[in-house]
Amino acid sequence: MAQNIYDNETFFSAYRALRREKSYNDLLEQPAMERLLPEVAGLSVLDIGCGCGQNSLAFARRGAKQVVAVDLSERMLAAAREESAHPRILYRRMDMEDLSALTGPFDLVYSSLAFHYAADFPHLIEEIHRLLRPGGILLFSQEHPIVTATLGLRGYHNLDEQGRPVSYTFSDYAAAGRRSGPWLGEEVENYHRPMGHIVTALAQAGFLIQALVEPVPTPEAAAQLPALKKEFIKPTFLLIRAKRLDGDDALQEVF
């Protein structure tokens, strides 16, 4: 089972406080995910790592036929059921490392910033392929491999004489595997895998990658949160939209 840090009361409270402020998620990751999202009206959606349910609720309000929203954290799910309830959303406690209880089929599998917690990424992608209908869409974001790479501690920005970031230093990129480091006062575990591992797992499971995005901020977002300008030096997020292929589906199809 994956680490369940979000059921730590201290960590959960700190996380909730963080999300109440304008953040990289609000100004960078979520707008980029929105641009890749298909029209959800009438679709059956699986939201993996649903957290407090904001995206699940948005899908239901936009006309999704059904939303199955899964998360490992009881605290997250309790908040979701209280704050993001909807008749077409089913919240379930489930580890993304084991989706065997789900049958599908789903038209869209969506995940925001959860997949870097998965120890066995190829297995996760194979399970998602099983759950998607032919032609169904997988859209996910995760921490960028540059961010997850460094063993022992995260990489760091190098500053010029005026204290402005000019480059980024990281290491251990090719050494895939478990990482551990401090975040919000606790030791948090995730998993690093190079970009090639991610893309190959998708291809071998039977997905066509339609878009691979390393988002940068708009001028408006950078004005609200000047720290976002560092994204032009080093990306924080990786977003991928992929389509489930079947057999000899035409690989020349484009996004």
PDB file of C-alpha atoms in Angstrom:
ATOM      1  CA  MET A   1       0.000   0.000   0.000  1.00  0.00           C
ATOM      2  CA  ALA A   2       1.190   3.520  -0.798  1.00  0.00           C
ATOM      3  CA  GLN A   3       2.108   5.868   2.044  1.00  0.00           C
ATOM      4  CA  ASN A   4      -1.020   7.463   3.507  1.00  0.00           C
ATOM      5  CA  ILE A   5       0.497  10.716   4.773  1.00  0.00           C
ATOM      6  CA  TYR A   6      -2.748  12.659   4.260  1.00  0.00           C
ATOM      7  CA  ASP A   7      -4.411  10.875   7.178  1.00  0.00           C
ATOM      8  CA  ASN A   8      -1.753  12.356   9.474  1.00  0.00           C
ATOM      9  CA  GLU A   9      -3.786  15.098  11.208  1.00  0.00           C
ATOM     10  CA  THR A  10      -0.906  17.608  11.358  1.00  0.00           C
ATOM     11  CA  PHE A  11       0.037  17.082   7.717  1.00  0.00           C
ATOM     12  CA  PHE A  12      -3.579  17.198   6.543  1.00  0.00           C
ATOM     13  CA  SER A  13      -4.188  20.495   8.346  1.00  0.00           C
ATOM     14  CA  ALA A  14      -1.047  22.008   6.836  1.00  0.00           C
ATOM     15  CA  TYR A  15      -2.049  20.780   3.380  1.00  0.00           C
ATOM     16  CA  ARG A  16      -5.537  22.262   3.682  1.00  0.00           C
ATOM     17  CA  ALA A  17      -4.072  25.592   4.771  1.00  0.00           C
ATOM     18  CA  LEU A  18      -1.687  25.537   1.806  1.00  0.00           C
ATOM     19  CA  ARG A  19      -4.497  24.892  -0.677  1.00  0.00           C
ATOM     20  CA  ARG A  20      -6.460  27.879   0.626  1.00  0.00           C
ATOM     21  CA  GLU A  21      -3.772  30.140  -0.828  1.00  0.00           C
ATOM     22  CA  LYS A  22      -3.168  30.823  -4.518  1.00  0.00           C
ATOM     23  CA  SER A  23      -0.645  28.196  -5.483  1.00  0.00           C
ATOM     24  CA  TYR A  24       1.195  26.492  -8.342  1.00  0.00           C
ATOM     25  CA  ASN A  25      -1.774  24.117  -8.543  1.00  0.00           C
ATOM     26  CA  ASP A  26      -4.293  26.920  -9.029  1.00  0.00           C
ATOM     27  CA  LEU A  27      -2.248  29.090 -11.381  1.00  0.00           C
ATOM     28  CA  LEU A  28      -0.217  26.559 -13.376  1.00  0.00           C
ATOM     29  CA  GLU A  29      -1.176  22.872 -13.096  1.00  0.00           C
ATOM     30  CA  GLN A  30      -4.967  23.126 -13.096  1.00  0.00           C
ATOM     31  CA  PRO A  31      -5.240  25.639 -15.986  1.00  0.00           C
ATOM     32  CA  ALA A  32      -2.947  23.396 -18.053  1.00  0.00           C
ATOM     33  CA  MET A  33      -5.056  20.332 -17.192  1.00  0.00           C
ATOM     34  CA  GLU A  34      -8.197  22.218 -18.181  1.00  0.00           C
ATOM     35  CA  ARG A  35      -6.764  22.930 -21.633  1.00  0.00           C
ATOM     36  CA  LEU A  36      -6.217  19.186 -22.202  1.00  0.00           C
ATOM     37  CA  LEU A  37      -9.553  18.043 -20.804  1.00  0.00           C
ATOM     38  CA  PRO A  38     -12.083  16.600 -23.265  1.00  0.00           C
ATOM     39  CA  GLU A  39     -15.751  17.596 -23.094  1.00  0.00           C
ATOM     40  CA  VAL A  40     -16.996  15.608 -20.098  1.00  0.00           C
ATOM     41  CA  ALA A  41     -20.756  15.885 -20.590  1.00  0.00           C
ATOM     42  CA  GLY A  42     -22.194  12.387 -20.846  1.00  0.00           C
ATOM     43  CA  LEU A  43     -18.946  10.641 -19.937  1.00  0.00           C
ATOM     44  CA  SER A  44     -18.200   8.073 -17.245  1.00  0.00           C
ATOM     45  CA  VAL A  45     -15.191   9.391 -15.320  1.00  0.00           C
ATOM     46  CA  LEU A  46     -12.712   7.797 -12.922  1.00  0.00           C
ATOM     47  CA  ASP A  47     -10.857  10.344 -10.759  1.00  0.00           C
ATOM     48  CA  ILE A  48      -7.767   8.720  -9.192  1.00  0.00           C
ATOM     49  CA  GLY A  49      -6.412  10.493  -6.119  1.00  0.00           C
ATOM     50  CA  CYS A  50      -9.499  12.699  -5.942  1.00  0.00           C
ATOM     51  CA  GLY A  51      -8.445  14.453  -2.735  1.00  0.00           C
ATOM     52  CA  CYS A  52     -11.184  16.722  -1.442  1.00  0.00           C
ATOM     53  CA  GLY A  53     -13.222  16.229  -4.603  1.00  0.00           C
ATOM     54  CA  GLN A  54     -13.023  19.617  -6.324  1.00  0.00           C
ATOM     55  CA  ASN A  55     -12.357  18.134  -9.757  1.00  0.00           C
ATOM     56  CA  SER A  56     -14.912  15.353  -9.293  1.00  0.00           C
ATOM     57  CA  LEU A  57     -17.553  17.926  -8.442  1.00  0.00           C
ATOM     58  CA  ALA A  58     -16.593  20.029 -11.469  1.00  0.00           C
ATOM     59  CA  PHE A  59     -17.007  16.984 -13.755  1.00  0.00           C
ATOM     60  CA  ALA A  60     -20.456  16.226 -12.323  1.00  0.00           C
ATOM     61  CA  ARG A  61     -21.571  19.838 -12.660  1.00  0.00           C
ATOM     62  CA  ARG A  62     -20.404  19.832 -16.278  1.00  0.00           C
ATOM     63  CA  GLY A  63     -22.672  16.921 -17.076  1.00  0.00           C
ATOM     64  CA  ALA A  64     -20.587  13.794 -16.524  1.00  0.00           C
ATOM     65  CA  LYS A  65     -22.876  10.756 -16.507  1.00  0.00           C
ATOM     66  CA  GLN A  66     -21.029   9.192 -13.564  1.00  0.00           C
ATOM     67  CA  VAL A  67     -17.925  10.021 -11.533  1.00  0.00           C
ATOM     68  CA  VAL A  68     -16.165   7.369  -9.478  1.00  0.00           C
ATOM     69  CA  ALA A  69     -13.680   9.200  -7.258  1.00  0.00           C
ATOM     70  CA  VAL A  70     -11.053   7.206  -5.347  1.00  0.00           C
ATOM     71  CA  ASP A  71      -8.489   8.162  -2.745  1.00  0.00           C
ATOM     72  CA  LEU A  72      -6.497   6.371  -0.058  1.00  0.00           C
ATOM     73  CA  SER A  73      -7.043   9.044   2.601  1.00  0.00           C
ATOM     74  CA  GLU A  74     -10.106   8.841   4.847  1.00  0.00           C
ATOM     75  CA  ARG A  75      -9.633  12.491   5.785  1.00  0.00           C
ATOM     76  CA  MET A  76      -9.636  13.540   2.147  1.00  0.00           C
ATOM     77  CA  LEU A  77     -12.736  11.491   1.420  1.00  0.00           C
ATOM     78  CA  ALA A  78     -14.561  12.847   4.468  1.00  0.00           C
ATOM     79  CA  ALA A  79     -13.879  16.387   3.248  1.00  0.00           C
ATOM     80  CA  ALA A  80     -14.961  15.421  -0.285  1.00  0.00           C
ATOM     81  CA  ARG A  81     -18.264  13.941   0.900  1.00  0.00           C
ATOM     82  CA  GLU A  82     -18.962  17.073   2.948  1.00  0.00           C
ATOM     83  CA  GLU A  83     -17.778  19.760   0.525  1.00  0.00           C
ATOM     84  CA  SER A  84     -18.061  18.170  -2.935  1.00  0.00           C
ATOM     85  CA  ALA A  85     -21.095  15.893  -2.736  1.00  0.00           C
ATOM     86  CA  HIS A  86     -23.209  15.303  -5.845  1.00  0.00           C
ATOM     87  CA  PRO A  87     -25.757  12.607  -6.785  1.00  0.00           C
ATOM     88  CA  ARG A  88     -23.583  11.425  -9.695  1.00  0.00           C
ATOM     89  CA  ILE A  89     -20.365  11.097  -7.655  1.00  0.00           C
ATOM     90  CA  LEU A  90     -19.384   7.927  -5.817  1.00  0.00           C
ATOM     91  CA  TYR A  91     -16.464   8.417  -3.420  1.00  0.00           C
ATOM     92  CA  ARG A  92     -14.534   5.242  -2.580  1.00  0.00           C
ATOM     93  CA  ARG A  93     -11.499   4.554  -0.418  1.00  0.00           C
ATOM     94  CA  MET A  94      -9.027   2.774  -2.652  1.00  0.00           C
ATOM     95  CA  ASP A  95      -5.277   2.537  -3.153  1.00  0.00           C
ATOM     96  CA  MET A  96      -4.321   3.326  -6.746  1.00  0.00           C
ATOM     97  CA  GLU A  97      -1.820   0.463  -6.424  1.00  0.00           C
ATOM     98  CA  ASP A  98      -4.845  -1.883  -6.457  1.00  0.00           C
ATOM     99  CA  LEU A  99      -7.774  -0.918  -8.685  1.00  0.00           C
ATOM    100  CA  SER A 100      -8.905  -4.529  -9.121  1.00  0.00           C
ATOM    101  CA  ALA A 101     -12.262  -3.863  -7.448  1.00  0.00           C
ATOM    102  CA  LEU A 102     -13.237  -1.528 -10.289  1.00  0.00           C
ATOM    103  CA  THR A 103     -14.758  -2.862 -13.487  1.00  0.00           C
ATOM    104  CA  GLY A 104     -15.480   0.120 -15.756  1.00  0.00           C
ATOM    105  CA  PRO A 105     -15.603   0.812 -18.550  1.00  0.00           C
ATOM    106  CA  PHE A 106     -14.790   4.505 -18.198  1.00  0.00           C
ATOM    107  CA  ASP A 107     -14.599   7.122 -20.932  1.00  0.00           C
ATOM    108  CA  LEU A 108     -12.090   9.267 -19.046  1.00  0.00           C
ATOM    109  CA  VAL A 109      -9.529   8.459 -16.357  1.00  0.00           C
ATOM    110  CA  TYR A 110      -8.251  11.630 -14.704  1.00  0.00           C
ATOM    111  CA  SER A 111      -5.593  12.124 -12.043  1.00  0.00           C
ATOM    112  CA  SER A 112      -4.119  15.315 -10.652  1.00  0.00           C
ATOM    113  CA  LEU A 113      -0.710  15.075  -8.938  1.00  0.00           C
ATOM    114  CA  ALA A 114      -1.018  11.510  -7.658  1.00  0.00           C
ATOM    115  CA  PHE A 115       0.930   9.206  -9.986  1.00  0.00           C
ATOM    116  CA  HIS A 116       4.350  10.086  -8.540  1.00  0.00           C
ATOM    117  CA  TYR A 117       3.180   8.262  -5.387  1.00  0.00           C
ATOM    118  CA  ALA A 118       2.753   4.969  -7.313  1.00  0.00           C
ATOM    119  CA  ALA A 119       5.526   2.429  -6.777  1.00  0.00           C
ATOM    120  CA  ASP A 120       4.622   0.289  -9.812  1.00  0.00           C
ATOM    121  CA  PHE A 121       3.764   2.709 -12.597  1.00  0.00           C
ATOM    122  CA  PRO A 122       3.541   0.113 -15.414  1.00  0.00           C
ATOM    123  CA  HIS A 123       1.004  -1.905 -13.387  1.00  0.00           C
ATOM    124  CA  LEU A 124      -1.053   1.222 -12.699  1.00  0.00           C
ATOM    125  CA  ILE A 125      -1.118   2.087 -16.404  1.00  0.00           C
ATOM    126  CA  GLU A 126      -2.089  -1.475 -17.355  1.00  0.00           C
ATOM    127  CA  GLU A 127      -4.996  -1.317 -14.900  1.00  0.00           C
ATOM    128  CA  ILE A 128      -6.131   2.010 -16.328  1.00  0.00           C
ATOM    129  CA  HIS A 129      -5.993   0.524 -19.842  1.00  0.00           C
ATOM    130  CA  ARG A 130      -8.237  -2.305 -18.591  1.00  0.00           C
ATOM    131  CA  LEU A 131     -10.724   0.151 -17.137  1.00  0.00           C
ATOM    132  CA  LEU A 132     -10.946   2.465 -20.167  1.00  0.00           C
ATOM    133  CA  ARG A 133     -13.179   1.773 -23.128  1.00  0.00           C
ATOM    134  CA  PRO A 134     -11.451   1.648 -26.538  1.00  0.00           C
ATOM    135  CA  GLY A 135     -10.784   5.241 -27.537  1.00  0.00           C
ATOM    136  CA  GLY A 136     -11.065   6.394 -23.920  1.00  0.00           C
ATOM    137  CA  ILE A 137      -8.800   9.144 -22.592  1.00  0.00           C
ATOM    138  CA  LEU A 138      -6.251   9.126 -19.772  1.00  0.00           C
ATOM    139  CA  LEU A 139      -5.283  12.592 -18.546  1.00  0.00           C
ATOM    140  CA  PHE A 140      -2.866  12.922 -15.646  1.00  0.00           C
ATOM    141  CA  SER A 141      -0.393  15.277 -14.042  1.00  0.00           C
ATOM    142  CA  GLN A 142       2.505  14.451 -11.766  1.00  0.00           C
ATOM    143  CA  GLU A 143       5.648  16.046 -10.377  1.00  0.00           C
ATOM    144  CA  HIS A 144       8.128  16.446 -13.201  1.00  0.00           C
ATOM    145  CA  PRO A 145      10.986  13.874 -13.251  1.00  0.00           C
ATOM    146  CA  ILE A 146      13.474  16.720 -12.849  1.00  0.00           C
ATOM    147  CA  VAL A 147      11.797  17.511  -9.519  1.00  0.00           C
ATOM    148  CA  THR A 148      11.627  13.929  -8.261  1.00  0.00           C
ATOM    149  CA  ALA A 149      15.146  12.908  -9.391  1.00  0.00           C
ATOM    150  CA  THR A 150      17.553  13.976  -6.640  1.00  0.00           C
ATOM    151  CA  LEU A 151      18.237  11.453  -3.883  1.00  0.00           C
ATOM    152  CA  GLY A 152      18.182  12.687  -0.297  1.00  0.00           C
ATOM    153  CA  LEU A 153      16.958  16.204  -1.032  1.00  0.00           C
ATOM    154  CA  ARG A 154      15.352  18.148  -3.823  1.00  0.00           C
ATOM    155  CA  GLY A 155      17.322  20.004  -6.445  1.00  0.00           C
ATOM    156  CA  TYR A 156      17.900  23.712  -6.037  1.00  0.00           C
ATOM    157  CA  HIS A 157      17.984  26.924  -8.033  1.00  0.00           C
ATOM    158  CA  ASN A 158      21.306  28.687  -8.497  1.00  0.00           C
ATOM    159  CA  LEU A 159      21.204  32.444  -7.941  1.00  0.00           C
ATOM    160  CA  ASP A 160      23.075  35.345  -9.540  1.00  0.00           C
ATOM    161  CA  GLU A 161      24.697  38.188  -7.581  1.00  0.00           C
ATOM    162  CA  GLN A 162      21.325  39.905  -7.257  1.00  0.00           C
ATOM    163  CA  GLY A 163      19.714  36.779  -5.809  1.00  0.00           C
ATOM    164  CA  ARG A 164      17.766  35.944  -8.978  1.00  0.00           C
ATOM    165  CA  PRO A 165      17.456  32.300 -10.062  1.00  0.00           C
ATOM    166  CA  VAL A 166      19.407  31.628 -13.241  1.00  0.00           C
ATOM    167  CA  SER A 167      19.716  27.821 -13.420  1.00  0.00           C
ATOM    168  CA  TYR A 168      18.749  24.621 -11.634  1.00  0.00           C
ATOM    169  CA  THR A 169      20.889  21.821 -10.235  1.00  0.00           C
ATOM    170  CA  PHE A 170      19.667  18.261  -9.727  1.00  0.00           C
ATOM    171  CA  SER A 171      21.129  14.762  -9.824  1.00  0.00           C
ATOM    172  CA  ASP A 172      20.379  11.006  -9.905  1.00  0.00           C
ATOM    173  CA  TYR A 173      17.991  11.355 -12.856  1.00  0.00           C
ATOM    174  CA  ALA A 174      18.630   7.837 -14.204  1.00  0.00           C
ATOM    175  CA  ALA A 175      18.271   6.142 -10.800  1.00  0.00           C
ATOM    176  CA  ALA A 176      14.586   5.259 -10.785  1.00  0.00           C
ATOM    177  CA  GLY A 177      12.954   4.329  -7.496  1.00  0.00           C
ATOM    178  CA  ARG A 178      11.712   5.494  -4.127  1.00  0.00           C
ATOM    179  CA  ARG A 179      12.422   8.990  -2.857  1.00  0.00           C
ATOM    180  CA  SER A 180      11.804  10.499   0.565  1.00  0.00           C
ATOM    181  CA  GLY A 181      12.042  14.079   1.745  1.00  0.00           C
ATOM    182  CA  PRO A 182      10.465  16.738   3.987  1.00  0.00           C
ATOM    183  CA  TRP A 183       7.264  18.534   2.983  1.00  0.00           C
ATOM    184  CA  LEU A 184       4.902  20.414   5.291  1.00  0.00           C
ATOM    185  CA  GLY A 185       6.855  19.226   8.313  1.00  0.00           C
ATOM    186  CA  GLU A 186       6.640  15.502   7.540  1.00  0.00           C
ATOM    187  CA  GLU A 187       8.725  12.934   5.664  1.00  0.00           C
ATOM    188  CA  VAL A 188       6.879  12.216   2.423  1.00  0.00           C
ATOM    189  CA  GLU A 189       7.548   9.287   0.085  1.00  0.00           C
ATOM    190  CA  ASN A 190       7.193   9.320  -3.682  1.00  0.00           C
ATOM    191  CA  TYR A 191       8.747   7.575  -6.664  1.00  0.00           C
ATOM    192  CA  HIS A 192      11.042   8.885  -9.359  1.00  0.00           C
ATOM    193  CA  ARG A 193      11.038   7.545 -12.897  1.00  0.00           C
ATOM    194  CA  PRO A 194      12.756   9.114 -15.913  1.00  0.00           C
ATOM    195  CA  MET A 195      10.647  10.465 -18.750  1.00  0.00           C
ATOM    196  CA  GLY A 196      11.512   7.458 -20.917  1.00  0.00           C
ATOM    197  CA  HIS A 197      10.090   5.057 -18.337  1.00  0.00           C
ATOM    198  CA  ILE A 198       6.808   6.977 -18.257  1.00  0.00           C
ATOM    199  CA  VAL A 199       6.400   7.180 -22.025  1.00  0.00           C
ATOM    200  CA  THR A 200       7.424   3.552 -22.571  1.00  0.00           C
ATOM    201  CA  ALA A 201       4.965   2.258 -19.953  1.00  0.00           C
ATOM    202  CA  LEU A 202       2.147   4.102 -21.713  1.00  0.00           C
ATOM    203  CA  ALA A 203       3.156   2.822 -25.145  1.00  0.00           C
ATOM    204  CA  GLN A 204       3.580  -0.780 -24.016  1.00  0.00           C
ATOM    205  CA  ALA A 205       0.183  -0.772 -22.294  1.00  0.00           C
ATOM    206  CA  GLY A 206      -1.485   0.294 -25.550  1.00  0.00           C
ATOM    207  CA  PHE A 207      -1.790   4.077 -25.324  1.00  0.00           C
ATOM    208  CA  LEU A 208      -1.218   6.725 -27.964  1.00  0.00           C
ATOM    209  CA  ILE A 209       0.205   9.880 -26.387  1.00  0.00           C
ATOM    210  CA  GLN A 210      -1.753  12.844 -27.705  1.00  0.00           C
ATOM    211  CA  ALA A 211      -0.063  15.570 -25.687  1.00  0.00           C
ATOM    212  CA  LEU A 212       2.905  15.856 -23.316  1.00  0.00           C
ATOM    213  CA  VAL A 213       3.008  19.242 -21.612  1.00  0.00           C
ATOM    214  CA  GLU A 214       5.497  20.892 -19.243  1.00  0.00           C
ATOM    215  CA  PRO A 215       3.440  23.993 -18.435  1.00  0.00           C
ATOM    216  CA  VAL A 216       4.800  27.499 -18.089  1.00  0.00           C
ATOM    217  CA  PRO A 217       2.851  30.382 -16.538  1.00  0.00           C
ATOM    218  CA  THR A 218       0.849  32.968 -18.399  1.00  0.00           C
ATOM    219  CA  PRO A 219       1.847  36.611 -17.780  1.00  0.00           C
ATOM    220  CA  GLU A 220      -1.310  36.998 -15.671  1.00  0.00           C
ATOM    221  CA  ALA A 221      -0.403  34.034 -13.471  1.00  0.00           C
ATOM    222  CA  ALA A 222       3.172  35.242 -13.011  1.00  0.00           C
ATOM    223  CA  ALA A 223       1.844  38.647 -11.955  1.00  0.00           C
ATOM    224  CA  GLN A 224      -0.229  36.978  -9.218  1.00  0.00           C
ATOM    225  CA  LEU A 225       2.610  34.703  -8.071  1.00  0.00           C
ATOM    226  CA  PRO A 226       6.036  35.995  -9.196  1.00  0.00           C
ATOM    227  CA  ALA A 227       7.768  32.759  -8.085  1.00  0.00           C
ATOM    228  CA  LEU A 228       6.160  31.094 -11.108  1.00  0.00           C
ATOM    229  CA  LYS A 229       8.736  32.771 -13.363  1.00  0.00           C
ATOM    230  CA  LYS A 230      11.174  30.054 -12.233  1.00  0.00           C
ATOM    231  CA  GLU A 231       9.151  27.616 -14.354  1.00  0.00           C
ATOM    232  CA  PHE A 232      10.993  28.952 -17.402  1.00  0.00           C
ATOM    233  CA  ILE A 233      14.195  27.535 -15.860  1.00  0.00           C
ATOM    234  CA  LYS A 234      12.843  24.203 -14.593  1.00  0.00           C
ATOM    235  CA  PRO A 235       9.332  22.710 -14.939  1.00  0.00           C
ATOM    236  CA  THR A 236       7.504  21.563 -11.805  1.00  0.00           C
ATOM    237  CA  PHE A 237       4.781  19.533 -13.495  1.00  0.00           C
ATOM    238  CA  LEU A 238       4.436  16.963 -16.260  1.00  0.00           C
ATOM    239  CA  LEU A 239       1.030  16.505 -17.916  1.00  0.00           C
ATOM    240  CA  ILE A 240       0.140  13.718 -20.337  1.00  0.00           C
ATOM    241  CA  ARG A 241      -3.018  13.079 -22.323  1.00  0.00           C
ATOM    242  CA  ALA A 242      -3.192   9.613 -23.913  1.00  0.00           C
ATOM    243  CA  LYS A 243      -5.795   7.610 -25.819  1.00  0.00           C
ATOM    244  CA  ARG A 244      -6.428   3.901 -25.360  1.00  0.00           C
ATOM    245  CA  LEU A 245      -5.755   2.094 -28.632  1.00  0.00           C
ATOM    246  CA  ASP A 246      -7.064  -1.300 -29.592  1.00  0.00           C
ATOM    247  CA  GLY A 247      -5.178  -3.720 -31.819  1.00  0.00           C
ATOM    248  CA  ASP A 248      -4.214  -2.133 -35.106  1.00  0.00           C
ATOM    249  CA  ASP A 249      -5.813   1.253 -34.495  1.00  0.00           C
ATOM    250  CA  ALA A 250      -4.360   3.854 -36.825  1.00  0.00           C
ATOM    251  CA  LEU A 251      -1.284   5.313 -35.159  1.00  0.00           C
ATOM    252  CA  GLN A 252      -1.479   8.330 -37.478  1.00  0.00           C
ATOM    253  CA  GLU A 253      -4.399   9.699 -35.439  1.00  0.00           C
ATOM    254  CA  VAL A 254      -3.483  13.039 -33.893  1.00  0.00           C
ATOM    255  CA  PHE A 255      -4.780  15.132 -31.004  1.00  0.00           C
TER     256      PHE A 255
END
